[in-house]
Coordinates of C-alpha atoms in Angstrom, one line a residue:
M1320 CA -14.7 24.2 -16.8
K1321 CA -11.2 23.8 -15.6
G1322 CA -12.1 22.0 -12.3
N1323 CA -11.4 18.4 -13.2
I1324 CA -8.5 16.5 -11.8
I1325 CA -6.9 13.3 -13.2
A1326 CA -5.7 10.8 -10.6
L1327 CA -3.1 8.1 -11.6
D1328 CA -3.6 5.2 -9.3
Q1329 CA -0.7 2.8 -9.9
G1330 CA -1.3 -0.4 -7.9
T1331 CA 0.3 -3.8 -7.4
T1332 CA -1.7 -5.7 -10.1
S1333 CA -3.1 -2.9 -12.3
S1334 CA -2.8 0.8 -13.2
R1335 CA -5.8 3.0 -13.2
A1336 CA -6.7 6.5 -14.1
I1337 CA -9.7 8.3 -12.7
I1338 CA -11.0 11.8 -13.5
F1339 CA -12.9 13.6 -10.8
N1340 CA -14.8 16.8 -11.0
E1341 CA -14.7 19.5 -8.3
R1342 CA -17.6 17.8 -6.4
G1343 CA -15.5 14.7 -6.0
E1344 CA -17.6 12.8 -8.5
I1345 CA -16.1 10.3 -11.0
V1346 CA -16.2 11.6 -14.6
S1347 CA -14.4 8.6 -16.1
I1348 CA -12.2 5.6 -15.2
A1349 CA -9.9 3.2 -16.9
Q1350 CA -8.0 0.2 -15.6
H1351 CA -5.2 -1.8 -17.2
P1352 CA -3.8 -4.9 -15.5
F1353 CA -0.2 -5.9 -15.9
P1354 CA 1.8 -9.2 -15.3
Q1355 CA 3.3 -10.3 -12.0
I1356 CA 6.7 -11.9 -12.0
Y1357 CA 7.7 -14.6 -9.4
P1358 CA 11.3 -15.6 -10.1
R1359 CA 11.7 -17.7 -7.0
P1360 CA 9.5 -18.5 -3.9
G1361 CA 9.1 -15.3 -1.9
W1362 CA 10.4 -13.1 -4.7
V1363 CA 8.0 -10.7 -6.5
E1364 CA 8.9 -8.4 -9.4
H1365 CA 7.3 -6.1 -12.0
D1366 CA 8.7 -5.0 -15.4
P1367 CA 8.9 -1.2 -14.9
M1368 CA 8.0 -0.7 -18.5
D1369 CA 4.8 -2.7 -17.9
I1370 CA 4.0 -0.3 -15.1
L1371 CA 4.6 2.7 -17.4
S1372 CA 2.7 1.4 -20.4
S1373 CA -0.3 0.3 -18.4
Q1374 CA -0.5 3.6 -16.5
F1375 CA -0.1 5.7 -19.6
G1376 CA -2.6 3.5 -21.4
A1377 CA -5.2 3.9 -18.6
L1378 CA -4.5 7.7 -18.6
A1379 CA -5.1 8.0 -22.3
E1380 CA -8.3 5.8 -22.2
A1381 CA -9.8 7.7 -19.2
F1382 CA -9.2 11.0 -20.9
E1383 CA -10.7 9.9 -24.2
K1384 CA -13.8 8.4 -22.4
S1385 CA -14.4 11.6 -20.4
G1386 CA -15.2 13.7 -23.5
L1387 CA -13.2 16.6 -21.9
E1388 CA -10.7 18.9 -23.6
S1389 CA -7.2 19.4 -22.2
G1390 CA -8.3 22.8 -21.1
D1391 CA -10.8 21.2 -18.8
I1392 CA -8.1 19.5 -16.7
A1393 CA -6.6 21.5 -13.9
A1394 CA -4.0 19.1 -12.7
I1395 CA -2.8 15.5 -12.4
G1396 CA -2.3 13.7 -9.0
V1397 CA -0.3 10.5 -8.5
T1398 CA -0.8 7.7 -6.0
N1399 CA 1.1 4.4 -6.1
Q1400 CA 2.1 1.1 -4.6
R1401 CA 4.7 2.0 -2.1
E1402 CA 8.1 0.5 -1.3
T1403 CA 8.5 -1.0 -4.8
A1404 CA 12.0 -0.1 -5.9
I1405 CA 13.1 0.8 -9.4
V1406 CA 16.6 1.8 -10.5
W1407 CA 17.1 3.2 -14.0
D1408 CA 19.6 4.9 -16.2
A1409 CA 19.5 8.7 -15.8
A1410 CA 20.4 9.3 -19.5
T1411 CA 18.3 6.6 -21.3
G1412 CA 15.5 6.0 -18.8
K1413 CA 16.0 2.3 -19.2
P1414 CA 15.6 0.2 -16.0
V1415 CA 18.7 -1.8 -15.0
Y1416 CA 16.6 -4.5 -13.4
N1417 CA 12.9 -5.3 -12.8
A1418 CA 11.1 -3.4 -10.1
I1419 CA 11.4 -5.3 -6.8
V1420 CA 7.9 -5.3 -5.4
W1421 CA 7.0 -4.3 -1.8
Q1422 CA 5.9 -8.0 -1.1
C1423 CA 9.3 -9.4 -2.1
R1424 CA 11.3 -11.2 0.7
R1425 CA 14.7 -11.6 -1.0
T1426 CA 16.5 -9.1 1.2
A1427 CA 15.4 -10.8 4.5
P1428 CA 19.0 -12.0 5.2
M1429 CA 20.4 -8.5 4.8
C1430 CA 17.7 -7.3 7.2
D1431 CA 18.7 -10.0 9.7
R1432 CA 22.3 -8.8 9.5
L1433 CA 21.3 -5.1 10.1
A1434 CA 19.2 -6.1 13.1
A1435 CA 22.1 -8.3 14.4
E1436 CA 24.3 -5.2 14.2
G1437 CA 22.0 -3.4 16.6
L1438 CA 20.5 -0.9 14.1
G1439 CA 16.9 -1.5 15.1
A1440 CA 16.6 1.4 17.5
Y1441 CA 18.3 3.8 15.2
V1442 CA 16.0 2.8 12.3
R1443 CA 12.9 3.2 14.4
D1444 CA 14.0 6.5 15.8
K1445 CA 14.9 8.1 12.5
T1446 CA 12.4 6.5 10.1
G1447 CA 9.5 5.3 12.3
L1448 CA 9.9 1.9 10.7
L1449 CA 11.2 -1.5 11.7
I1450 CA 14.0 -3.3 9.8
D1451 CA 12.2 -5.4 7.2
A1452 CA 12.6 -6.5 3.6
Y1453 CA 9.2 -4.7 3.0
F1454 CA 10.9 -1.3 2.6
S1455 CA 12.9 0.0 -0.4
G1456 CA 16.3 0.6 1.1
T1457 CA 17.6 -3.0 1.1
K1458 CA 16.0 -3.6 -2.3
I1459 CA 18.1 -0.8 -3.8
S1460 CA 21.2 -2.3 -2.2
W1461 CA 20.3 -5.7 -3.7
I1462 CA 20.1 -4.3 -7.2
L1463 CA 23.4 -2.4 -6.8
E1464 CA 25.1 -5.6 -5.6
N1465 CA 23.6 -8.0 -8.0
V1466 CA 23.4 -6.2 -11.3
P1467 CA 26.9 -6.1 -12.9
G1468 CA 28.4 -2.6 -12.8
A1469 CA 25.4 -1.1 -11.1
R1470 CA 27.1 0.1 -8.0
E1471 CA 29.9 1.8 -9.9
R1472 CA 27.4 3.5 -12.2
A1473 CA 25.3 4.7 -9.2
E1474 CA 28.4 6.2 -7.5
R1475 CA 29.2 8.0 -10.8
G1476 CA 25.7 9.5 -10.7
E1477 CA 24.5 7.6 -13.8
L1478 CA 21.7 5.7 -12.1
L1479 CA 18.5 7.0 -10.4
F1480 CA 16.3 5.3 -7.8
G1481 CA 12.6 5.9 -7.3
N1482 CA 9.6 4.3 -5.8
V1483 CA 6.8 4.2 -8.3
D1484 CA 5.8 7.8 -7.7
S1485 CA 9.2 9.0 -8.8
W1486 CA 9.2 6.6 -11.8
L1487 CA 5.9 8.0 -13.1
I1488 CA 6.7 11.7 -12.5
W1489 CA 10.1 11.4 -14.1
N1490 CA 8.7 9.8 -17.2
L1491 CA 5.6 12.1 -17.4
T1492 CA 7.9 15.1 -17.3
G1493 CA 10.2 13.7 -19.9
G1494 CA 13.0 13.0 -17.4
R1495 CA 13.1 16.6 -16.1
E1496 CA 11.9 16.0 -12.5
H1497 CA 13.4 13.4 -10.2
V1498 CA 11.3 13.9 -7.0
S1499 CA 9.4 11.8 -4.4
D1500 CA 6.8 13.1 -2.0
Y1501 CA 7.4 12.8 1.7
S1502 CA 4.9 10.0 2.3
N1503 CA 6.7 7.8 -0.3
C1504 CA 10.2 8.8 1.0
S1505 CA 9.2 7.7 4.5
R1506 CA 8.7 4.2 3.3
T1507 CA 12.3 3.6 2.1
M1508 CA 14.0 3.0 5.5
L1509 CA 16.4 5.8 4.5
F1510 CA 14.4 8.9 5.4
D1511 CA 14.3 11.0 8.6
I1512 CA 10.6 11.6 9.1
D1513 CA 11.1 14.4 11.6
R1514 CA 13.7 16.4 9.6
L1515 CA 12.1 15.4 6.2
S1516 CA 15.4 14.6 4.7
W1517 CA 17.5 11.6 3.7
D1518 CA 19.5 10.1 6.5
S1519 CA 23.2 9.9 5.4
E1520 CA 24.1 7.2 8.0
L1521 CA 21.3 4.8 6.9
C1522 CA 22.3 5.4 3.2
R1523 CA 25.9 4.6 4.2
V1524 CA 25.0 1.4 6.1
M1525 CA 22.8 0.1 3.2
G1526 CA 25.3 1.2 0.6
V1527 CA 22.9 3.5 -1.2
P1528 CA 24.6 6.6 -2.8
V1529 CA 22.6 9.7 -1.8
A1530 CA 23.1 11.1 -5.3
M1531 CA 20.8 8.5 -6.8
L1532 CA 17.9 9.4 -4.5
P1533 CA 15.0 11.7 -5.6
A1534 CA 14.5 15.2 -4.1
P1535 CA 12.0 15.0 -1.2
V1536 CA 9.0 17.2 -1.9
T1537 CA 5.7 18.3 -0.2
N1538 CA 2.5 16.4 -1.2
S1539 CA 0.7 19.3 -2.8
A1540 CA 2.8 21.4 -5.2
E1541 CA 3.6 21.7 -8.8
Y1542 CA 6.4 19.2 -9.6
G1543 CA 6.5 19.7 -13.3
R1544 CA 4.3 19.4 -16.4
V1545 CA 3.5 16.6 -18.8
A1546 CA 6.2 16.7 -21.5
P1547 CA 5.2 17.0 -25.2
G1548 CA 5.7 14.1 -27.5
I1549 CA 4.7 11.2 -25.1
K1550 CA 2.9 8.7 -27.3
G1551 CA -0.8 8.6 -26.6
L1552 CA -0.6 11.6 -24.2
E1553 CA 0.0 14.4 -26.7
A1554 CA -3.3 16.1 -25.8
L1555 CA -2.3 16.3 -22.2
A1556 CA 1.1 18.0 -22.8
G1557 CA 1.6 21.0 -20.4
I1558 CA -0.8 19.9 -17.7
P1559 CA 0.8 20.3 -14.3
I1560 CA 1.5 17.4 -12.0
C1561 CA 0.5 18.9 -8.6
G1562 CA 0.0 16.2 -6.0
S1563 CA 1.4 12.9 -4.9
A1564 CA 1.1 10.5 -2.0
G1565 CA 1.7 6.8 -1.4
D1566 CA -1.5 4.8 -1.8
Q1567 CA -2.3 4.3 1.9
A1568 CA -1.7 7.9 2.8
A1569 CA -3.9 9.0 -0.1
A1570 CA -6.6 6.6 1.0
L1571 CA -6.5 8.1 4.6
L1572 CA -7.0 11.5 3.1
G1573 CA -9.6 10.3 0.6
Q1574 CA -11.6 8.8 3.5
G1575 CA -11.7 12.3 5.1
C1576 CA -9.6 11.2 8.1
V1577 CA -8.2 14.7 8.5
N1578 CA -8.4 14.8 12.3
P1579 CA -6.2 12.9 14.9
G1580 CA -7.8 9.7 16.0
E1581 CA -9.6 9.0 12.8
G1582 CA -8.7 5.8 10.9
K1583 CA -9.3 3.6 7.9
N1584 CA -8.5 0.2 6.5
T1585 CA -7.8 -0.5 2.8
Y1586 CA -8.5 -4.0 1.6
G1587 CA -6.3 -4.3 -1.4
T1588 CA -3.6 -6.8 -2.3
G1589 CA -2.6 -6.4 1.3
C1590 CA -4.5 -4.8 4.2
F1591 CA -3.4 -1.4 5.5
T1592 CA -4.8 0.2 8.6
L1593 CA -3.8 3.8 9.3
I1594 CA -4.7 6.2 12.1
N1595 CA -4.1 9.9 11.8
T1596 CA -1.9 11.0 14.7
G1597 CA -1.8 14.7 13.8
R1598 CA 1.5 16.6 14.1
R1599 CA 3.1 14.0 16.4
S1600 CA 5.2 11.2 14.9
V1601 CA 4.4 8.6 17.5
R1602 CA 6.8 5.7 17.8
S1603 CA 5.1 2.3 18.4
V1604 CA 6.1 -0.3 21.0
S1605 CA 3.8 -2.9 19.5
G1606 CA 5.2 -3.4 16.0
M1607 CA 3.3 -0.6 14.3
L1608 CA 4.9 1.8 11.8
T1609 CA 5.0 5.6 11.8
S1610 CA 5.0 7.5 8.5
V1611 CA 4.3 10.9 7.0
A1612 CA 0.7 10.9 5.8
W1613 CA 1.0 14.2 4.0
N1614 CA 2.6 17.6 4.2
V1615 CA 0.4 20.5 3.0
G1616 CA 1.1 24.2 3.4
G1617 CA 4.2 23.4 5.4
Q1618 CA 2.3 21.4 8.0
T1619 CA 3.2 17.7 8.4
T1620 CA 0.5 15.2 9.4
Y1621 CA 1.7 11.7 10.6
A1622 CA 0.0 8.4 10.7
M1623 CA 0.5 5.1 12.6
E1624 CA 0.1 2.1 10.3
G1625 CA -0.2 -1.6 10.4
S1626 CA 0.4 -3.6 7.3
V1627 CA -0.9 -7.0 6.3
F1628 CA 1.1 -8.3 3.3
N1629 CA -1.6 -10.6 1.9
A1630 CA -5.3 -9.9 1.9
G1631 CA -6.9 -9.6 -1.5
S1632 CA -4.1 -11.7 -2.8
A1633 CA -5.6 -14.6 -0.8
I1634 CA -8.8 -14.2 -2.8
Q1635 CA -6.8 -14.1 -6.0
W1636 CA -5.0 -17.3 -4.9
L1637 CA -8.3 -19.0 -4.4
R1638 CA -9.3 -18.0 -7.9
D1639 CA -6.1 -18.3 -10.0
E1640 CA -4.1 -21.1 -8.3
L1641 CA -6.8 -23.2 -6.7
G1642 CA -9.7 -22.6 -9.0
L1643 CA -12.2 -22.6 -6.1
I1644 CA -14.0 -19.5 -7.3
S1645 CA -14.3 -18.1 -10.8
S1646 CA -14.2 -14.4 -9.8
A1647 CA -13.3 -12.4 -6.7
A1648 CA -16.9 -11.2 -6.5
E1649 CA -18.0 -14.8 -6.0
S1650 CA -16.0 -15.3 -2.8
G1651 CA -18.6 -13.7 -0.5
E1652 CA -21.4 -15.7 -2.0
V1653 CA -19.5 -19.0 -1.6
A1654 CA -18.4 -18.1 2.0
S1655 CA -21.9 -17.3 3.1
S1656 CA -23.3 -20.6 1.6
V1657 CA -22.1 -22.4 4.8
P1658 CA -23.2 -21.3 8.3
D1659 CA -19.7 -21.3 9.8
N1660 CA -16.1 -22.2 9.0
A1661 CA -16.4 -25.8 10.3
G1662 CA -13.2 -25.3 12.3
V1663 CA -11.1 -24.3 9.3
Y1664 CA -8.7 -21.4 9.7
M1665 CA -6.3 -19.8 7.2
V1666 CA -3.3 -17.5 7.7
P1667 CA -2.5 -16.0 4.3
A1668 CA 1.2 -15.4 5.0
F1669 CA 2.3 -16.1 1.4
T1670 CA 5.2 -13.6 1.7
G1671 CA 5.7 -13.4 5.4
L1672 CA 3.8 -11.5 8.1
G1673 CA 3.7 -7.8 8.6
A1674 CA 2.5 -5.9 11.7
P1675 CA 2.5 -6.7 14.5
H1676 CA 4.5 -9.9 14.1
W1677 CA 7.1 -8.8 11.4
D1678 CA 8.1 -12.4 10.6
M1679 CA 9.8 -12.4 7.2
Y1680 CA 9.9 -16.3 7.3
A1681 CA 6.3 -17.0 8.1
R1682 CA 4.3 -18.8 5.4
G1683 CA 0.7 -19.4 4.6
T1684 CA -1.2 -22.0 6.7
I1685 CA -4.6 -23.7 6.6
V1686 CA -5.4 -25.7 9.7
G1687 CA -8.4 -27.6 11.1
L1688 CA -9.2 -29.6 7.9
T1689 CA -11.4 -32.6 8.3
R1690 CA -13.0 -34.9 5.7
G1691 CA -16.1 -32.7 6.1
A1692 CA -14.3 -29.5 5.0
T1693 CA -15.6 -28.3 1.7
R1694 CA -14.6 -25.7 -1.0
A1695 CA -16.9 -23.2 0.7
H1696 CA -15.2 -23.7 4.1
I1697 CA -11.8 -23.0 2.6
V1698 CA -13.1 -19.9 0.8
R1699 CA -14.8 -18.7 4.1
A1700 CA -11.6 -19.3 6.0
A1701 CA -9.6 -17.2 3.6
M1702 CA -12.0 -14.3 3.9
E1703 CA -12.3 -14.6 7.7
G1704 CA -8.5 -14.7 7.8
I1705 CA -8.4 -11.2 6.4
A1706 CA -10.7 -9.9 9.1
Y1707 CA -8.6 -11.6 11.9
E1708 CA -5.5 -9.9 10.6
V1709 CA -7.1 -6.5 10.8
K1710 CA -8.2 -7.2 14.4
D1711 CA -4.6 -8.2 15.1
L1712 CA -3.5 -4.8 13.9
L1713 CA -6.1 -2.7 15.7
N1714 CA -5.4 -4.5 19.0
A1715 CA -1.8 -3.5 18.8
M1716 CA -2.7 0.1 17.8
E1717 CA -5.0 0.5 20.8
K1718 CA -2.2 -0.7 23.0
D1719 CA 0.1 1.9 21.5
S1720 CA -2.3 4.8 21.5
G1721 CA -4.7 4.0 24.3
V1722 CA -7.5 5.2 21.9
R1723 CA -10.2 3.0 20.5
L1724 CA -11.6 4.1 17.2
P1725 CA -15.2 5.1 17.2
A1726 CA -15.6 3.4 13.8
L1727 CA -13.4 2.0 11.0
R1728 CA -13.7 3.5 7.6
V1729 CA -13.0 1.0 4.8
D1730 CA -12.2 1.0 1.1
G1731 CA -10.4 -1.2 -1.4
G1732 CA -11.5 -4.0 -3.6
A1733 CA -12.6 -6.5 -0.9
S1734 CA -14.6 -3.8 0.9
V1735 CA -17.4 -4.3 -1.6
S1736 CA -18.1 -7.7 0.0
D1737 CA -21.0 -7.5 2.5
F1738 CA -20.0 -10.8 4.0
L1739 CA -16.4 -9.7 4.8
M1740 CA -17.5 -6.3 6.1
Q1741 CA -20.2 -7.8 8.4
F1742 CA -17.7 -10.4 9.7
Q1743 CA -15.2 -7.6 10.2
A1744 CA -17.7 -5.6 12.3
D1745 CA -18.5 -8.8 14.3
I1746 CA -14.8 -9.6 15.1
L1747 CA -13.8 -6.0 15.8
R1748 CA -16.9 -5.1 17.8
L1749 CA -16.9 -1.8 15.8
P1750 CA -19.0 -0.1 13.2
I1751 CA -17.6 -0.5 9.7
D1752 CA -18.2 2.6 7.6
R1753 CA -18.2 2.0 3.8
P1754 CA -18.2 5.1 1.7
A1755 CA -20.5 5.8 -1.2
M1756 CA -17.5 6.6 -3.4
V1757 CA -15.0 3.8 -2.8
E1758 CA -12.2 5.2 -5.0
T1759 CA -10.7 6.9 -2.0
T1760 CA -7.1 6.3 -2.8
A1761 CA -7.4 8.0 -6.2
F1762 CA -9.5 10.8 -4.7
G1763 CA -6.9 11.5 -2.0
A1764 CA -4.3 12.0 -4.8
A1765 CA -6.7 14.1 -6.8
F1766 CA -7.5 16.2 -3.8
L1767 CA -3.8 17.0 -3.1
A1768 CA -3.4 18.0 -6.8
G1769 CA -6.6 20.1 -6.7
L1770 CA -5.4 21.9 -3.6
S1771 CA -2.3 23.0 -5.4
A1772 CA -4.2 23.9 -8.5
G1773 CA -6.8 26.0 -6.6
V1774 CA -9.8 23.6 -7.2
W1775 CA -10.2 23.2 -3.4
S1776 CA -8.9 25.5 -0.7
G1777 CA -8.4 23.3 2.4
L1778 CA -8.4 19.8 3.8
D1779 CA -11.7 20.2 5.6
E1780 CA -13.4 20.2 2.2
I1781 CA -12.5 16.6 1.6
A1782 CA -14.2 15.5 4.8
A1783 CA -17.3 17.4 3.8
L1784 CA -17.4 15.6 0.4
R1785 CA -17.3 12.1 1.9
R1786 CA -20.6 10.2 2.2
S1787 CA -21.3 6.8 3.8
E1788 CA -22.9 4.1 1.7
R1789 CA -23.5 1.6 4.5
I1790 CA -22.5 1.1 8.1
F1791 CA -22.1 -2.4 9.3
T1792 CA -22.6 -3.0 13.1
P1793 CA -21.8 -6.1 15.1
Q1794 CA -24.4 -8.8 14.9
M1795 CA -22.6 -11.8 16.3
D1796 CA -22.5 -12.3 20.0
E1797 CA -19.2 -11.3 21.6
E1798 CA -18.4 -14.7 23.1
T1799 CA -18.7 -16.4 19.7
A1800 CA -16.5 -13.7 18.1
S1801 CA -13.9 -14.0 20.8
G1802 CA -13.8 -17.8 20.4
Y1803 CA -13.2 -17.5 16.6
F1804 CA -10.4 -15.1 17.1
K1805 CA -8.7 -17.3 19.7
Q1806 CA -8.8 -20.2 17.4
W1807 CA -7.3 -18.2 14.6
Q1808 CA -4.5 -17.1 16.9
R1809 CA -3.7 -20.8 17.4
A1810 CA -3.4 -21.2 13.6
L1811 CA -1.2 -18.1 13.4
K1812 CA 1.3 -19.7 15.7
R1813 CA 1.7 -22.6 13.2
S1814 CA 2.8 -20.2 10.4
L1815 CA 5.4 -18.2 12.4
R1816 CA 9.1 -18.5 11.3
W1817 CA 8.1 -21.6 9.2
E1818 CA 11.2 -21.4 6.9
T1819 CA 13.7 -21.3 9.7
E1820 CA 12.3 -24.2 11.8
E1821 CA 14.4 -27.4 11.9

């Protein structure tokens, strides 16, 4: 039956491929990790060829495990880590430099200069964003300035830029299609989110030739087909690529948040809270961002977003660098082995702070240590720190919108932790709604592809397919929860602008 959709879910630490049937059920899944590169403190890179090989490998494995024939696949959808910038040779497909990852802080000085020149209001008005090293625009500029000959080659039309969605689609189509969906375009700091086009003035200011940028496209349409001759993917040649969205927009859709006022939080490498604002591209006064969520059938839906740069990465740090836990799954068990945090608080600002503080120079902090603090207290403080950061975001979002969410839908790796989800409910004073099918990011991309391919007929169908697995309600008394958050805010002040203090 030709009702199956393949979703490519290219993330910060691994590439996955998931095949869904028309009921939204997982047929097969494969995941391939790839290396992280840290050339200097605050710098984060990926080898674009690692991204490609891991994603193609996961795709081939998922298809083989499914037992399906190519004729059973209706389309492919793409979702990806956003803001990660790749520049490659248009003729050879060879990257001119490593991918500069969304977490990377190397362009903070350039952002400071742009802000000092008074461009903040223009950037916010056109792009819905704030000036920050998080976004792709200054990363492109850095590559063009620091790779010998790159600027001249870009101006001659020899180089192409893309976020990861563009990189995957270009390679899947054999270099035929250089496109980027509106949700990914809106995370570059170069895109007018109301006109849905590149802004020539921002491109000029950041020194990015418009000719190297991908063509902006809707989120649900046929962009091209898998080219013949791709090693390992020969059986998939000719299958259309019909949907694309940045990971957080895809997760918002995959959670069934199709109506204004509905919201979700993804607990991944970072934390990303999005609220559907409908047809209005609302500008924040509290440090939130506005982006295109999706454009389907000519109608654009916008989202307000708060971004935490380090969430799941804090758990990885406990495991990989400190050796306090042997697996991420162990973190909740260790955290709950003590009755409280014993006054220990952690701010996981390893690569600066995102919304609502936007401090590129903040750094991670652990405070409140005493001789009685144990491994379990530090693990607990790291997990609690994630929940405090989400509360920080939602407080600012409520200030902007005047609307309090009835519940927060959750997904992402850390959402499987009952400890974290219960603590999140306690701190937010909100129900936390965890879905039965947690692969919401991939399913959002699959749904967009399926809409174009005719597997589904409208956005309301995705809301009907969603089911809750568990709803966590506040159990801690409000006074205790408020006291914890106030103490964490004291810790937060210790981490702000750490690298610039004398």
